[in-house]
Amino acid sequence: MNNSIYVEFSEFFYNLMYKSRYFYDEKLVGMMAEVIENNVLSIDASEDRVLYRARLNNESEMRRREIEKYPANEMGAPPIYYSSNGRANPRGITYLYAAEDIDTAIAEVRPYKRAEITVAKLVYNEPVRLFDVVLKKHEKSPKSDSVKWIMNHYMSNPIDPNNSDLEYIASQFICEIVKNLKLDGIRFPSSLRNGGINVLLFDPSMMTIQEETNLYTVTKIDIKVMEG
């Protein structure tokens, strides 16, 4: 990748985090807007596309309520007063996060071994237009000199949960540009499961949660490490 472009964007997002939240480089925002408009994925409601949303079961709540899994009406986006800081949303703004497969949906709730997880299926109930920041094969190398590569990096890079209020600022800013361009959401790679894909919708009502939910138990957590 052209180092000068990467440095410009790195400084830009650093300044958003640590110097100024509300004044920004119009040139770089324009570059990102152009990438967004050139990577729009349109999905028709009639297409056979199912998304999945998971929720970690609270054992004491399950016993108290005498249920083994959450019902469909408790599997949507949280109310604004429960909305915490996320990759796309600042605290107090609620979006709908989902995944394109069950394993990714479960990975996104950071489960532990023997954890019980409720999983719901979701379907689109109207056409949507998403910014698809998932890289194609020829875009995956940093040598591609791609602003899209940089945006993909900030949308999918693993973050320190203890510092999420700062580390999510860059991706939240990207999402605000997408929203300002009147798109409905973003399709982006999972930071918690290699090859997994997430979908974010700004308006949760654009999806319908199917009535039947399913219960899963985590039997294995696969962790790989390297020294240094």
mmCIF file of N, CA, C and O in Angstrom, residues 1 4 8 10 31 39 46 51 77 89 94 101 106 113 126-127 143 156 162 199 227-228:
data_model
loop_
_atom_site.group_PDB
_atom_site.id
_atom_site.type_symbol
_atom_site.label_atom_id
_atom_site.label_comp_id
_atom_site.label_asym_id
_atom_site.label_seq_id
_atom_site.Cartn_x
_atom_site.Cartn_y
_atom_site.Cartn_z
ATOM 1 N N MET A 1 0.834 -1.185 0.000
ATOM 2 C CA MET A 1 0.000 0.000 0.000
ATOM 3 C C MET A 1 0.879 1.249 0.000
ATOM 4 O O MET A 1 1.953 1.262 0.587
ATOM 5 N N SER A 4 2.003 6.805 2.131
ATOM 6 C CA SER A 4 1.499 8.147 2.423
ATOM 7 C C SER A 4 -0.007 8.140 2.673
ATOM 8 O O SER A 4 -0.510 8.851 3.545
ATOM 9 N N GLU A 8 -1.833 9.011 6.194
ATOM 10 C CA GLU A 8 -2.881 10.042 6.260
ATOM 11 C C GLU A 8 -4.099 9.548 7.017
ATOM 12 O O GLU A 8 -4.643 10.240 7.872
ATOM 13 N N SER A 10 -4.254 6.928 9.081
ATOM 14 C CA SER A 10 -3.895 6.611 10.467
ATOM 15 C C SER A 10 -3.917 7.874 11.325
ATOM 16 O O SER A 10 -4.447 7.886 12.444
ATOM 17 N N MET A 31 -12.952 10.634 -0.090
ATOM 18 C CA MET A 31 -12.393 9.384 -0.609
ATOM 19 C C MET A 31 -13.169 8.175 -0.094
ATOM 20 O O MET A 31 -13.461 7.238 -0.837
ATOM 21 N N ASN A 39 -19.359 0.448 -3.831
ATOM 22 C CA ASN A 39 -19.439 -0.910 -3.276
ATOM 23 C C ASN A 39 -20.774 -1.123 -2.567
ATOM 24 O O ASN A 39 -20.821 -1.534 -1.410
ATOM 25 N N SER A 46 -37.281 -10.495 -1.542
ATOM 26 C CA SER A 46 -37.722 -11.803 -2.038
ATOM 27 C C SER A 46 -36.574 -12.810 -2.111
ATOM 28 O O SER A 46 -36.791 -14.007 -2.292
ATOM 29 N N LEU A 51 -30.282 -14.344 7.928
ATOM 30 C CA LEU A 51 -29.231 -13.944 8.845
ATOM 31 C C LEU A 51 -29.508 -14.562 10.217
ATOM 32 O O LEU A 51 -30.614 -15.032 10.486
ATOM 33 N N ALA A 77 -32.668 -5.980 18.363
ATOM 34 C CA ALA A 77 -31.734 -4.963 18.835
ATOM 35 C C ALA A 77 -32.174 -4.481 20.216
ATOM 36 O O ALA A 77 -33.370 -4.430 20.515
ATOM 37 N N ASN A 89 -21.982 1.563 16.528
ATOM 38 C CA ASN A 89 -22.817 2.540 17.245
ATOM 39 C C ASN A 89 -22.185 3.019 18.537
ATOM 40 O O ASN A 89 -21.648 2.223 19.309
ATOM 41 N N THR A 94 -29.034 2.551 18.870
ATOM 42 C CA THR A 94 -29.187 1.110 18.725
ATOM 43 C C THR A 94 -29.309 0.711 17.254
ATOM 44 O O THR A 94 -30.096 1.289 16.502
ATOM 45 N N ASP A 101 -23.937 -16.650 9.146
ATOM 46 C CA ASP A 101 -24.007 -18.061 9.508
ATOM 47 C C ASP A 101 -24.079 -18.187 11.030
ATOM 48 O O ASP A 101 -23.757 -17.252 11.768
ATOM 49 N N ILE A 106 -22.666 -16.911 16.904
ATOM 50 C CA ILE A 106 -22.310 -17.372 18.247
ATOM 51 C C ILE A 106 -20.957 -16.815 18.666
ATOM 52 O O ILE A 106 -20.780 -16.368 19.809
ATOM 53 N N LYS A 113 -16.886 -22.131 27.203
ATOM 54 C CA LYS A 113 -17.198 -23.554 27.049
ATOM 55 C C LYS A 113 -18.383 -23.932 27.939
ATOM 56 O O LYS A 113 -18.472 -23.523 29.092
ATOM 57 N N GLU A 126 -37.917 -5.937 3.538
ATOM 58 C CA GLU A 126 -37.954 -4.916 2.496
ATOM 59 C C GLU A 126 -36.571 -4.853 1.849
ATOM 60 O O GLU A 126 -35.591 -5.342 2.414
ATOM 61 N N PRO A 127 -36.493 -4.281 0.655
ATOM 62 C CA PRO A 127 -35.180 -4.191 -0.004
ATOM 63 C C PRO A 127 -34.217 -3.338 0.814
ATOM 64 O O PRO A 127 -34.619 -2.356 1.449
ATOM 65 N N LYS A 143 -0.911 -4.126 -0.707
ATOM 66 C CA LYS A 143 -0.303 -3.519 -1.892
ATOM 67 C C LYS A 143 -1.355 -3.032 -2.888
ATOM 68 O O LYS A 143 -1.035 -2.407 -3.893
ATOM 69 N N SER A 156 -13.028 -4.319 10.819
ATOM 70 C CA SER A 156 -12.905 -5.722 11.228
ATOM 71 C C SER A 156 -11.720 -5.994 12.148
ATOM 72 O O SER A 156 -11.531 -7.125 12.586
ATOM 73 N N ASN A 162 -11.368 -3.461 26.796
ATOM 74 C CA ASN A 162 -11.207 -2.484 27.872
ATOM 75 C C ASN A 162 -10.988 -1.066 27.348
ATOM 76 O O ASN A 162 -11.013 -0.109 28.114
ATOM 77 N N VAL A 199 -23.554 -8.509 9.275
ATOM 78 C CA VAL A 199 -24.377 -7.485 8.627
ATOM 79 C C VAL A 199 -24.945 -6.582 9.715
ATOM 80 O O VAL A 199 -25.459 -7.061 10.736
ATOM 81 N N GLU A 227 4.092 -16.764 20.201
ATOM 82 C CA GLU A 227 4.929 -16.123 21.189
ATOM 83 C C GLU A 227 5.393 -14.763 20.682
ATOM 84 O O GLU A 227 5.655 -14.573 19.493
ATOM 85 N N GLY A 228 5.494 -13.809 21.597
ATOM 86 C CA GLY A 228 6.031 -12.502 21.222
ATOM 87 C C GLY A 228 4.970 -11.458 21.045
ATOM 88 O O GLY A 228 3.812 -11.688 21.138
#
